[in-house]
PDB file of N, CA and C in Angstrom:
ATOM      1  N   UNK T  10      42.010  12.627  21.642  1.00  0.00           N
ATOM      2  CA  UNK T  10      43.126  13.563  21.595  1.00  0.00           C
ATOM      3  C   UNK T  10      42.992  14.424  20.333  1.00  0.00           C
ATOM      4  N   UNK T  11      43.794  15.899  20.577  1.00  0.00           N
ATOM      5  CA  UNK T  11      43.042  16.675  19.051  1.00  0.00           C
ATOM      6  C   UNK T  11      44.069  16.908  18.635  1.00  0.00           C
ATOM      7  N   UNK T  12      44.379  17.304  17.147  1.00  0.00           N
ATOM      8  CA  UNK T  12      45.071  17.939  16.620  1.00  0.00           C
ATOM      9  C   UNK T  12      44.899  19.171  16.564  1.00  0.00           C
ATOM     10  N   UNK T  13      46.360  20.263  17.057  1.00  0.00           N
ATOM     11  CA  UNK T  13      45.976  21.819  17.461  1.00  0.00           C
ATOM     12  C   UNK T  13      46.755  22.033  15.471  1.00  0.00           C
ATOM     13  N   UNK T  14      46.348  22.518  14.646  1.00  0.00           N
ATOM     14  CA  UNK T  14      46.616  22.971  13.439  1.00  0.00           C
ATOM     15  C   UNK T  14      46.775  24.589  13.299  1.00  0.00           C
ATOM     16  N   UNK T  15      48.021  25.126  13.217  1.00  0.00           N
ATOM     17  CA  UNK T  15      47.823  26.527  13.646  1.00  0.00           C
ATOM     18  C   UNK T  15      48.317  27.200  11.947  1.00  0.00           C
ATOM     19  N   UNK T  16      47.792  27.787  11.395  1.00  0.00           N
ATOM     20  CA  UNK T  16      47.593  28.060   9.967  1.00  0.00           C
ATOM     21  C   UNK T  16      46.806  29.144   9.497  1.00  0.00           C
ATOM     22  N   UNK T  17      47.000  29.716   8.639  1.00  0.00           N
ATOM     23  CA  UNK T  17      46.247  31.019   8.007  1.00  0.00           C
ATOM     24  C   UNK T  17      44.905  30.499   7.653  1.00  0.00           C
ATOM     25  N   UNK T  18      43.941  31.604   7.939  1.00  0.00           N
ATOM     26  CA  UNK T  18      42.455  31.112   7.920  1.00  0.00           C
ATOM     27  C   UNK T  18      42.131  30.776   6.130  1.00  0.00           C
ATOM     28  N   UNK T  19      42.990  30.666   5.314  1.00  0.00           N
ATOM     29  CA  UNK T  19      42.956  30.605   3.881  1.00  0.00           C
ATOM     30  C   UNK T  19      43.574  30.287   3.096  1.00  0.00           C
ATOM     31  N   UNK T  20      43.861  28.414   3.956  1.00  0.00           N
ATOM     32  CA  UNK T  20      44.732  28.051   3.138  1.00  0.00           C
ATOM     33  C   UNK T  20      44.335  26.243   2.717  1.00  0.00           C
ATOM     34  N   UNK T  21      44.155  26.255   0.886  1.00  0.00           N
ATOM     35  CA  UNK T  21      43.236  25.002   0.877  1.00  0.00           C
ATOM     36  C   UNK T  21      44.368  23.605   1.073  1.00  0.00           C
ATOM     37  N   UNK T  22      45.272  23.453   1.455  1.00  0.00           N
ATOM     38  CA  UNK T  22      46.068  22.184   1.977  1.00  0.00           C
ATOM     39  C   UNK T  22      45.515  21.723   2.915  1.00  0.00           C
ATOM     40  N   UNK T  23      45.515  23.017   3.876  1.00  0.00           N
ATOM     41  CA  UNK T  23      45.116  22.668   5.163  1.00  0.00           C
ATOM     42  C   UNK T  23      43.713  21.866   5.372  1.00  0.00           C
ATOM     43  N   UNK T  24      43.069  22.679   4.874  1.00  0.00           N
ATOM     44  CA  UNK T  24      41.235  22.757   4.458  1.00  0.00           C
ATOM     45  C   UNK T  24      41.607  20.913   4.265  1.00  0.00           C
ATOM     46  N   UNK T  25      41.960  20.448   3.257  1.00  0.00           N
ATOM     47  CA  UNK T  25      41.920  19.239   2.579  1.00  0.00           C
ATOM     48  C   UNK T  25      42.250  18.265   3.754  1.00  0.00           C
ATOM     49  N   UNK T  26      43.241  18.998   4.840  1.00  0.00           N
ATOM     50  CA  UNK T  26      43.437  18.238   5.800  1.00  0.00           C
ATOM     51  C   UNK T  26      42.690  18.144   7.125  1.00  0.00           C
ATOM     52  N   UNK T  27      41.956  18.532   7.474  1.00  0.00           N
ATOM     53  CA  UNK T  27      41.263  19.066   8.207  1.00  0.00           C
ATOM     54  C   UNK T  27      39.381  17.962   7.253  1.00  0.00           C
ATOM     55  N   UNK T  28      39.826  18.165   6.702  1.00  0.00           N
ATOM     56  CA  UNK T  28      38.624  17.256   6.394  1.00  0.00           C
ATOM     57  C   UNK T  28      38.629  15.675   6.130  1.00  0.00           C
ATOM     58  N   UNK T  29      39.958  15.339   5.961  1.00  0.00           N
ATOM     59  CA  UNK T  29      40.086  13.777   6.280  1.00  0.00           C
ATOM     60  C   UNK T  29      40.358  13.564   8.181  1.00  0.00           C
ATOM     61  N   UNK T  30      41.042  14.439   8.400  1.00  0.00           N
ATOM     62  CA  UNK T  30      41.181  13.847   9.955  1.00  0.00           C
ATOM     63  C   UNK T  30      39.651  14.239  10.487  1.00  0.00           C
ATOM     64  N   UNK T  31      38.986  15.002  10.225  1.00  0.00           N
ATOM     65  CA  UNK T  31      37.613  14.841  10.437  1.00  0.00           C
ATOM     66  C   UNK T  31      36.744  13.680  10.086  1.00  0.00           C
ATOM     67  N   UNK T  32      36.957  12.678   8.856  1.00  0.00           N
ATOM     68  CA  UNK T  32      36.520  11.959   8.390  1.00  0.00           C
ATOM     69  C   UNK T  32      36.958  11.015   9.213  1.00  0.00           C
ATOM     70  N   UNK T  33      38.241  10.725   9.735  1.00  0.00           N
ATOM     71  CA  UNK T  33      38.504   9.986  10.689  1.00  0.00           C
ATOM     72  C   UNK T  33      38.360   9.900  11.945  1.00  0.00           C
ATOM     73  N   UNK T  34      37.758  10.645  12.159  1.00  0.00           N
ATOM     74  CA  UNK T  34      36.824  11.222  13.532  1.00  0.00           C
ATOM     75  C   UNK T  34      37.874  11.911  14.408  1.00  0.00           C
ATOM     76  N   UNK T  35      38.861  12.262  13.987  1.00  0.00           N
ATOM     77  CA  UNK T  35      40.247  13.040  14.969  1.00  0.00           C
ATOM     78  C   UNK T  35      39.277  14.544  15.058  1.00  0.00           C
ATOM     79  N   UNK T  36      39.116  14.536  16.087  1.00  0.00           N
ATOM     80  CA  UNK T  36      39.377  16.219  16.487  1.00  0.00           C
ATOM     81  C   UNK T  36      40.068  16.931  16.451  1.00  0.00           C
ATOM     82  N   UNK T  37      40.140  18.019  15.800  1.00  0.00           N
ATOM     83  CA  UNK T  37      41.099  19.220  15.261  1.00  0.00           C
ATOM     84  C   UNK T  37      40.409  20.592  15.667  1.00  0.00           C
ATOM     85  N   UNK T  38      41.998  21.209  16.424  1.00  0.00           N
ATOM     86  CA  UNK T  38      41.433  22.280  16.850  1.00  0.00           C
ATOM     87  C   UNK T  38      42.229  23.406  16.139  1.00  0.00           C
ATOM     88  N   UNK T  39      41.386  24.148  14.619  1.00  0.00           N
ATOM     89  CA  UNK T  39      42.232  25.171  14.030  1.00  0.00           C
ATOM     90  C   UNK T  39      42.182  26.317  14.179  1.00  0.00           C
ATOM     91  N   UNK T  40      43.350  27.276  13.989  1.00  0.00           N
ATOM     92  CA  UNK T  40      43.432  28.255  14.624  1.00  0.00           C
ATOM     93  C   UNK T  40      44.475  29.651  13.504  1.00  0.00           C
ATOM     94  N   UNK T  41      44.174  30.717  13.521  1.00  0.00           N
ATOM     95  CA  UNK T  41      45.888  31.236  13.281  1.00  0.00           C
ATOM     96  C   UNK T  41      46.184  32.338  13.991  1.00  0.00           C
ATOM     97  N   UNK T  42      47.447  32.179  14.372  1.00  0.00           N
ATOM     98  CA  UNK T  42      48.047  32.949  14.984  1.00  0.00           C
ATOM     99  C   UNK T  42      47.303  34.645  15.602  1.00  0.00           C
ATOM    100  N   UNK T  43      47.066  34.994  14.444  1.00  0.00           N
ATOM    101  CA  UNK T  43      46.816  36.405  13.967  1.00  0.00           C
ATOM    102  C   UNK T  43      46.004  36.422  15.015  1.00  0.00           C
ATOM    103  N   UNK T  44      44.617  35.664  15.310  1.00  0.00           N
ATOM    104  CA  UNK T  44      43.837  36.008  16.448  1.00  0.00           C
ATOM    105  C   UNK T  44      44.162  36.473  17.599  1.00  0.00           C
ATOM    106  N   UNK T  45      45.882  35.975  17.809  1.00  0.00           N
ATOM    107  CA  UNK T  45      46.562  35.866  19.436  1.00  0.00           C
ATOM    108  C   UNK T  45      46.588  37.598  19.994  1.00  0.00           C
ATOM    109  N   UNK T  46      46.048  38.126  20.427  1.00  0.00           N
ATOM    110  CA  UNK T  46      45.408  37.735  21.944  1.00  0.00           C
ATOM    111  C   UNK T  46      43.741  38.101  22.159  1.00  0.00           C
ATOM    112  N   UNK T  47      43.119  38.891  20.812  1.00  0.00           N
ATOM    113  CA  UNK T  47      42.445  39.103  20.697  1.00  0.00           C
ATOM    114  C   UNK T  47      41.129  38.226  20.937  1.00  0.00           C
ATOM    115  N   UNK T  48      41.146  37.074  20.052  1.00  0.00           N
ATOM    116  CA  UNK T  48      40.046  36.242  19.699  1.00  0.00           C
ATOM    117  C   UNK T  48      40.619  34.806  19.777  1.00  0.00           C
ATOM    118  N   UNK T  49      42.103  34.955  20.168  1.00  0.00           N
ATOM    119  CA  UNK T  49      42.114  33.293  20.668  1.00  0.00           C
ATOM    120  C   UNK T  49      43.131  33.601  21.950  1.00  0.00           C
ATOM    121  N   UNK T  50      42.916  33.404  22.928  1.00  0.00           N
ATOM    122  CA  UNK T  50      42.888  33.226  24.229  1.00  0.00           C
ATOM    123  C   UNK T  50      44.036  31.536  24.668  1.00  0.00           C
ATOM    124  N   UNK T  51      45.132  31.924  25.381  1.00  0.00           N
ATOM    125  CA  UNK T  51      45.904  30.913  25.996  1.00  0.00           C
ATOM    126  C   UNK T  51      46.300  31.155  27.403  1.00  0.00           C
ATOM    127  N   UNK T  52      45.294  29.823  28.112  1.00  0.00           N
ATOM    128  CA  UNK T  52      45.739  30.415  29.933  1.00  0.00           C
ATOM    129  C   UNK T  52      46.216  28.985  29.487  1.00  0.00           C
ATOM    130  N   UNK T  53      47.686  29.101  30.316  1.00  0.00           N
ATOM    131  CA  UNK T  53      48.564  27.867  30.635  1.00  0.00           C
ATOM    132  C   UNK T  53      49.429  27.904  31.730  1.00  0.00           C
ATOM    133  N   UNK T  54      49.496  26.780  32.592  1.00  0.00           N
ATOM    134  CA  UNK T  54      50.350  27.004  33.430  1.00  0.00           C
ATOM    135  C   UNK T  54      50.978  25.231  33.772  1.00  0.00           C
ATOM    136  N   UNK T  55      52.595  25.866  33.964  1.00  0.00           N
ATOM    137  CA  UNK T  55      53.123  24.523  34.035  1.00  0.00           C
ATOM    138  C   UNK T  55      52.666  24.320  35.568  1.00  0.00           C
ATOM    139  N   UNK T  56      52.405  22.799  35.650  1.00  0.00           N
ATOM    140  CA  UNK T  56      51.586  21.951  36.833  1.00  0.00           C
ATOM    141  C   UNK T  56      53.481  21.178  37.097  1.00  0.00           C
ATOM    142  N   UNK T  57      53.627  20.329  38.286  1.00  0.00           N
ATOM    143  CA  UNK T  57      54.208  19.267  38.424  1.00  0.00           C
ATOM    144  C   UNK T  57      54.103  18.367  37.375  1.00  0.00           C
ATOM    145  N   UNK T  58      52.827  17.889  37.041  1.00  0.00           N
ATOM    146  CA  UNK T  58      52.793  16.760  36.429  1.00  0.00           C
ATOM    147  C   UNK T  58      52.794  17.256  34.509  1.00  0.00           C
ATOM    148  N   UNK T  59      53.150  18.230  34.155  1.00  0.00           N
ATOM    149  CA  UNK T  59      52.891  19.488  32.648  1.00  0.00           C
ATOM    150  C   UNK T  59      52.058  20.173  32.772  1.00  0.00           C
ATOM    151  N   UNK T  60      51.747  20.424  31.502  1.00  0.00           N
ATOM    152  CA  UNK T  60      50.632  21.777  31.448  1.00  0.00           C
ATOM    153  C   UNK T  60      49.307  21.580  31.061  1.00  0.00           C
ATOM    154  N   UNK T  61      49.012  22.635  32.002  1.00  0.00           N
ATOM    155  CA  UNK T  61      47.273  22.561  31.901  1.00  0.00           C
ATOM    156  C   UNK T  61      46.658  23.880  31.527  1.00  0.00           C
ATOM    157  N   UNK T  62      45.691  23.885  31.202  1.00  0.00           N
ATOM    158  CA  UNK T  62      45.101  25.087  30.334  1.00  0.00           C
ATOM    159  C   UNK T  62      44.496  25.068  29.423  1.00  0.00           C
ATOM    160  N   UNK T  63      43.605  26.230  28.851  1.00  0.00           N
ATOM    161  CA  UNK T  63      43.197  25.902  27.844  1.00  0.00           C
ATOM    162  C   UNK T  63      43.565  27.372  26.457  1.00  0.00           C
ATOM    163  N   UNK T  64      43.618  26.233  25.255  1.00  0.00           N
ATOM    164  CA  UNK T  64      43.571  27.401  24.203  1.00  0.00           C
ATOM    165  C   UNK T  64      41.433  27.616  23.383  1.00  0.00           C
ATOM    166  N   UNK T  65      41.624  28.932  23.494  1.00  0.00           N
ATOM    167  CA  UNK T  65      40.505  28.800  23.098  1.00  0.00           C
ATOM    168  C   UNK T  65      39.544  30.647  22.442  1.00  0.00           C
ATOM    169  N   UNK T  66      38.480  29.894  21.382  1.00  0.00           N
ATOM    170  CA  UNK T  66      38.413  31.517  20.838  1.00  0.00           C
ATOM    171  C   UNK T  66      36.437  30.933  21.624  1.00  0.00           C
ATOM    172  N   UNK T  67      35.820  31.832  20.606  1.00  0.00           N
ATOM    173  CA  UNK T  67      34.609  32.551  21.261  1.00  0.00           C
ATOM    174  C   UNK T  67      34.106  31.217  20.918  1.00  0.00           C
ATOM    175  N   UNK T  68      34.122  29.941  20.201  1.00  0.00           N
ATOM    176  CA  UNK T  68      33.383  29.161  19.825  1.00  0.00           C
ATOM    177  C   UNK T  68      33.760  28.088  20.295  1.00  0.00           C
ATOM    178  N   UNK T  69      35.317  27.671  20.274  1.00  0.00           N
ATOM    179  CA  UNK T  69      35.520  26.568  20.646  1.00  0.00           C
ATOM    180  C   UNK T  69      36.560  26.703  21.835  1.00  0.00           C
ATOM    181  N   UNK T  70      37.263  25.580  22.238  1.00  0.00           N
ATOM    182  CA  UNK T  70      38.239  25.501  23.205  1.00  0.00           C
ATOM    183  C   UNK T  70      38.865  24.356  23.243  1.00  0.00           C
ATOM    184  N   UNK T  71      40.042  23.831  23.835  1.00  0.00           N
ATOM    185  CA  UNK T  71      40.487  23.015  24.064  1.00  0.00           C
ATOM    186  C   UNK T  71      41.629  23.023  24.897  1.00  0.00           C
ATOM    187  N   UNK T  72      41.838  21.594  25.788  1.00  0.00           N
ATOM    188  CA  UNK T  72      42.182  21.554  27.161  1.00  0.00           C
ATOM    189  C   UNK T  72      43.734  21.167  26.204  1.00  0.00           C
ATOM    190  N   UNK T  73      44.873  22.009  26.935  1.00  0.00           N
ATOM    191  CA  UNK T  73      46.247  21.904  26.816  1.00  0.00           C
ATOM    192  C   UNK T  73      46.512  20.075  26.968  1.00  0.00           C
ATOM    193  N   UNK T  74      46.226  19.541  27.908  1.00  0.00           N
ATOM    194  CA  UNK T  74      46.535  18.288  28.074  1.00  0.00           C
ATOM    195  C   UNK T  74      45.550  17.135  27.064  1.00  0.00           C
ATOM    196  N   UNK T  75      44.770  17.918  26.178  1.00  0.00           N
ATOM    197  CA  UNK T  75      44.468  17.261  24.970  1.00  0.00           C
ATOM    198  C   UNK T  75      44.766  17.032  23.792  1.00  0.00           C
ATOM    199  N   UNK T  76      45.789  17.854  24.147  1.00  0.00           N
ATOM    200  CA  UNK T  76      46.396  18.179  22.293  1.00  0.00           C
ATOM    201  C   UNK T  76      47.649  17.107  22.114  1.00  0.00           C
ATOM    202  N   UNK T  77      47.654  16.096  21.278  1.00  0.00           N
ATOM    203  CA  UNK T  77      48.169  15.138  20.902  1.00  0.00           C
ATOM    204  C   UNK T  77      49.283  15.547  20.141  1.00  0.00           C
ATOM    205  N   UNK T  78      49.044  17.187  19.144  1.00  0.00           N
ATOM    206  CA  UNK T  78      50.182  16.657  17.922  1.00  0.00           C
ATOM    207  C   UNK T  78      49.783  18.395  17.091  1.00  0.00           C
ATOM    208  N   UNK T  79      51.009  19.089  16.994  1.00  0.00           N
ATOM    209  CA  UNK T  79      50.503  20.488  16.673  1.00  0.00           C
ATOM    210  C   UNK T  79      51.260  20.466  15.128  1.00  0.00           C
ATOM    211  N   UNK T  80      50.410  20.866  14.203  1.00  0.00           N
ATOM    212  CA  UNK T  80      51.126  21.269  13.234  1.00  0.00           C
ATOM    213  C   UNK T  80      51.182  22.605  12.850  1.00  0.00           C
ATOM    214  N   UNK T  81      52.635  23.068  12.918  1.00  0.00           N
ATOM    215  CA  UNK T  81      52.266  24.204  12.350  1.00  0.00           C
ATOM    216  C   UNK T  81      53.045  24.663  10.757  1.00  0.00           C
ATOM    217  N   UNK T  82      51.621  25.036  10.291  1.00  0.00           N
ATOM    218  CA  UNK T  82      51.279  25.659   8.445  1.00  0.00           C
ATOM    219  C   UNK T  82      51.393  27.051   8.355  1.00  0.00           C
ATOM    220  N   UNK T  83      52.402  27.855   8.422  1.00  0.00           N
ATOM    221  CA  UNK T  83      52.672  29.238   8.380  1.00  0.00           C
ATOM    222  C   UNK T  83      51.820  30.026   8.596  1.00  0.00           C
ATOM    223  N   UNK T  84      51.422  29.696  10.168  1.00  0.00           N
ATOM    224  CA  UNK T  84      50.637  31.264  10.392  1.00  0.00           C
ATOM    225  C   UNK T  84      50.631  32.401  10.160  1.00  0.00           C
ATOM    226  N   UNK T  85      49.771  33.200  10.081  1.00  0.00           N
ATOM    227  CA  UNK T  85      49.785  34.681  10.179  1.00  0.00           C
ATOM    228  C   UNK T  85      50.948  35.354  11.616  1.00  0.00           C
ATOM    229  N   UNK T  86      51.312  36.743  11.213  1.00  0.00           N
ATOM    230  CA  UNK T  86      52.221  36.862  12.044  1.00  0.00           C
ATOM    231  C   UNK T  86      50.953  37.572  13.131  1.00  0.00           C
ATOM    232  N   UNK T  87      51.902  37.315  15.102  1.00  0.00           N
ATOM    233  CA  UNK T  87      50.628  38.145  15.833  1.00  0.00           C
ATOM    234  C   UNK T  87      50.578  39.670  15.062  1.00  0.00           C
ATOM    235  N   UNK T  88      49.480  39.859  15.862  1.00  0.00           N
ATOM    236  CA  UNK T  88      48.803  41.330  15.652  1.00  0.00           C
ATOM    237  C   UNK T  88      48.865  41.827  17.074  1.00  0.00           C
ATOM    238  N   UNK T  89      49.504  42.949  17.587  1.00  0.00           N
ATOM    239  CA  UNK T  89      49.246  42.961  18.915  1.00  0.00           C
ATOM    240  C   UNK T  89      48.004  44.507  19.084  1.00  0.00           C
ATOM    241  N   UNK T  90      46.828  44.112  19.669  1.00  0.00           N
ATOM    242  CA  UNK T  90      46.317  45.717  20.185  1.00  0.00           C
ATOM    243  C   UNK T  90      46.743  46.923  20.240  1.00  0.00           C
ATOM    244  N   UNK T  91      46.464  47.601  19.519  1.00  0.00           N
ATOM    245  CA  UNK T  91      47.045  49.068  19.987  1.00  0.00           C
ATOM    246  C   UNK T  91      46.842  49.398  21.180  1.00  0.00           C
ATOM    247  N   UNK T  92      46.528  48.978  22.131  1.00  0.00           N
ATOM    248  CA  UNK T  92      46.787  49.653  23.537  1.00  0.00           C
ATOM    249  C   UNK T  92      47.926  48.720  24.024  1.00  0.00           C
ATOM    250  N   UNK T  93      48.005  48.014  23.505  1.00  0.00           N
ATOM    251  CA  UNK T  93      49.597  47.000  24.028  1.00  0.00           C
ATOM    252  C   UNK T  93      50.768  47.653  23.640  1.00  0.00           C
ATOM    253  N   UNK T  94      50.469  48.906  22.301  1.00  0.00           N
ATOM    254  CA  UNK T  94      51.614  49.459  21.684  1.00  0.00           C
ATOM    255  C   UNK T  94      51.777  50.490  22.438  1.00  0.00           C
ATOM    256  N   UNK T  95      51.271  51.282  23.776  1.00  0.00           N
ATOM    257  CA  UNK T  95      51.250  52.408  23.909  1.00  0.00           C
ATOM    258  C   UNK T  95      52.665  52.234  24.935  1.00  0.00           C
ATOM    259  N   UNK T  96      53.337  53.421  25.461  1.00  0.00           N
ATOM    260  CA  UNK T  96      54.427  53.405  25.989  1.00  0.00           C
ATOM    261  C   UNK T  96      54.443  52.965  27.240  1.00  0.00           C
ATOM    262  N   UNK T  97      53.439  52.991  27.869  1.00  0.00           N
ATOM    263  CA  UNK T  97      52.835  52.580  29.477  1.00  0.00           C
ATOM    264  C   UNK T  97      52.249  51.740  29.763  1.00  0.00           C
ATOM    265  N   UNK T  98      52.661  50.440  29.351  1.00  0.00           N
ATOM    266  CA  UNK T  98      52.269  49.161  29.130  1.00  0.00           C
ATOM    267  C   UNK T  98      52.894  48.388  28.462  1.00  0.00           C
ATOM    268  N   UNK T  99      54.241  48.679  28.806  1.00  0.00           N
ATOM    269  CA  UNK T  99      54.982  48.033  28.307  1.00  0.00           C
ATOM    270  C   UNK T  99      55.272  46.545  28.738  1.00  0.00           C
ATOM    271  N   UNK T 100      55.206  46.511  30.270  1.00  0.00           N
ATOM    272  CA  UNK T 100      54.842  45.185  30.811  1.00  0.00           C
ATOM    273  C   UNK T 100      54.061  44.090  30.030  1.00  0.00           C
ATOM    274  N   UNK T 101      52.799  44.649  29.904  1.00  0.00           N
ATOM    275  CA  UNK T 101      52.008  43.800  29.174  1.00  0.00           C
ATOM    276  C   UNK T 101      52.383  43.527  28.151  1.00  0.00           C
ATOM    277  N   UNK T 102      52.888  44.171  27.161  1.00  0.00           N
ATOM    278  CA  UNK T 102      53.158  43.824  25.589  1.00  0.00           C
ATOM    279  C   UNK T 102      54.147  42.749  25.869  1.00  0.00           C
ATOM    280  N   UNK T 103      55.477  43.219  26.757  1.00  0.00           N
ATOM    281  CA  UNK T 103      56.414  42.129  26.660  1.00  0.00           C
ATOM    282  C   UNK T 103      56.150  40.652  26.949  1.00  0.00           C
ATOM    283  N   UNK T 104      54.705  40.509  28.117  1.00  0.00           N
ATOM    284  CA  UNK T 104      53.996  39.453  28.700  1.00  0.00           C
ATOM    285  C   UNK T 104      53.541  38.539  27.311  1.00  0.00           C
ATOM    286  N   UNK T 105      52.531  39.468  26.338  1.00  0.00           N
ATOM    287  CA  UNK T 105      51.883  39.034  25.583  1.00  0.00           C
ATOM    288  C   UNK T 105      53.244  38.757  24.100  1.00  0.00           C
ATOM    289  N   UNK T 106      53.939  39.242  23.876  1.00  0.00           N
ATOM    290  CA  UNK T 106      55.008  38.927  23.001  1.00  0.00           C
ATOM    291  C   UNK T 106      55.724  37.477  23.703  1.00  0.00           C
ATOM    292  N   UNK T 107      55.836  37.030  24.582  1.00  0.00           N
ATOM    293  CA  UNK T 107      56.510  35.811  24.990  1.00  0.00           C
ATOM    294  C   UNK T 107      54.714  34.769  26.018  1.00  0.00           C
ATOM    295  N   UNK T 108      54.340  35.108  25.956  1.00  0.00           N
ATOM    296  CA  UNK T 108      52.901  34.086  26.122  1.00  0.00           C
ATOM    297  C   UNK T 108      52.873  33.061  25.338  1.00  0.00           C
ATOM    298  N   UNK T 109      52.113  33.067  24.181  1.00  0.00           N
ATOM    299  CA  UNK T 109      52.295  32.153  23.197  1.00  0.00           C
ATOM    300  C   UNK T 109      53.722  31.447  22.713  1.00  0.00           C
ATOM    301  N   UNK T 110      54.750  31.820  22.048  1.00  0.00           N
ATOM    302  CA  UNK T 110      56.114  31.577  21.735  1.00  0.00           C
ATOM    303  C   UNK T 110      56.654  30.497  23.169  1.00  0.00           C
ATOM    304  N   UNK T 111      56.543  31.093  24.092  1.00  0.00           N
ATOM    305  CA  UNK T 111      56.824  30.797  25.245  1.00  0.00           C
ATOM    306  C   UNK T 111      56.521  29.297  25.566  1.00  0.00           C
ATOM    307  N   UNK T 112      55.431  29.105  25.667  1.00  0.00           N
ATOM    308  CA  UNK T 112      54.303  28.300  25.943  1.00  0.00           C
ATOM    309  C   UNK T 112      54.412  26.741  25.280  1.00  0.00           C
ATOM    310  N   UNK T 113      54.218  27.639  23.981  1.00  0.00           N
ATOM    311  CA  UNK T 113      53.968  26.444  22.805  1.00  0.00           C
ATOM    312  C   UNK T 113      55.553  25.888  22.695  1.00  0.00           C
ATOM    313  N   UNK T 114      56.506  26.980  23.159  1.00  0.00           N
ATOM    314  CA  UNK T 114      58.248  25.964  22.612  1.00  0.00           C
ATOM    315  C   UNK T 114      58.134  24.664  23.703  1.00  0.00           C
ATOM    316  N   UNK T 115      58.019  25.061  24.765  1.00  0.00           N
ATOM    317  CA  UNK T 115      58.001  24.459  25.960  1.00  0.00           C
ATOM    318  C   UNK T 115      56.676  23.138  26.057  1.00  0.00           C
ATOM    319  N   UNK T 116      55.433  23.693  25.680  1.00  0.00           N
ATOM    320  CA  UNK T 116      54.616  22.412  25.742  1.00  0.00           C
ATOM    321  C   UNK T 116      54.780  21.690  25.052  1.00  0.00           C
ATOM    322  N   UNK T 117      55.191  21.622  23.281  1.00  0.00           N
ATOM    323  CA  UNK T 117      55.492  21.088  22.073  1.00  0.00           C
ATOM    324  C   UNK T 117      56.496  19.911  22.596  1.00  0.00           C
ATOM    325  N   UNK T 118      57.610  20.429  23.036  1.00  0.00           N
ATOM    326  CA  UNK T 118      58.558  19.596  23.893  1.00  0.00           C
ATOM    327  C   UNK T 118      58.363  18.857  25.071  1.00  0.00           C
ATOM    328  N   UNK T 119      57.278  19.118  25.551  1.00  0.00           N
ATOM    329  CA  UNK T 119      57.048  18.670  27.073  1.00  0.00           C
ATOM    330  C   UNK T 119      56.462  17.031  26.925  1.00  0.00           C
ATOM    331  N   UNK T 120      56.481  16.721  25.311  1.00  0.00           N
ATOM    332  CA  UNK T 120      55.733  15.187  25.538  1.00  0.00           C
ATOM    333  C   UNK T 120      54.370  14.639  25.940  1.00  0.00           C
TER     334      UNK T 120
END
């Protein structure tokens, strides 16, 4: 089971932590925010039985129903695409503004 650690790419607490649960052989999957939607990627969908999906950037990934325990260390705020900002696509922006937020209130809670 992994730990999802969602945190600014520059921050040495984290770093310090991230290297004992490594030492303890926990898998940790870190991340920050800021990437969202660009370079870290969330397909999720609630199943009957919770959620399945995966979060994941160009290197790594990990399966929604693996993540044991999320901490979150003051991410970066999103960044959304400038073509998400344009007036005719507004659909999408509102999609991608409640994706993540959405997701994570609901899986965090889901047990």
């Amino acid at each position: 089971m992994t730990v999802l650690i969602l945190a600014r790419q520059i921050e040495p607490q984290v770093d310090r932590v991230v290297e004992e649960l490594t030492a303890r052989q926990v898998p940790v999957f870190r991340t920050d925010l800021a990437a969202f939607p660009q370079a870290l990627t969330l397909d999720a969908r609630l199943a009957p039985d919770g959620w399945t999906g995966m979060l994941a950037t160009e290197r790594r990934a990990v399966s929604l129903r693996d993540v044991r325990s999320i901490w979150y260390r003051h991410p970066s705020h999103l960044h959304w695409p400038r073509e998400c900002l344009a007036p005719n696509v507004g659909t999408r922006r509102r999609r991608l503004a409640w994706a993540w937020p959405g997701c994570s209130a609901a899986w965090t809670c889901s047990g």
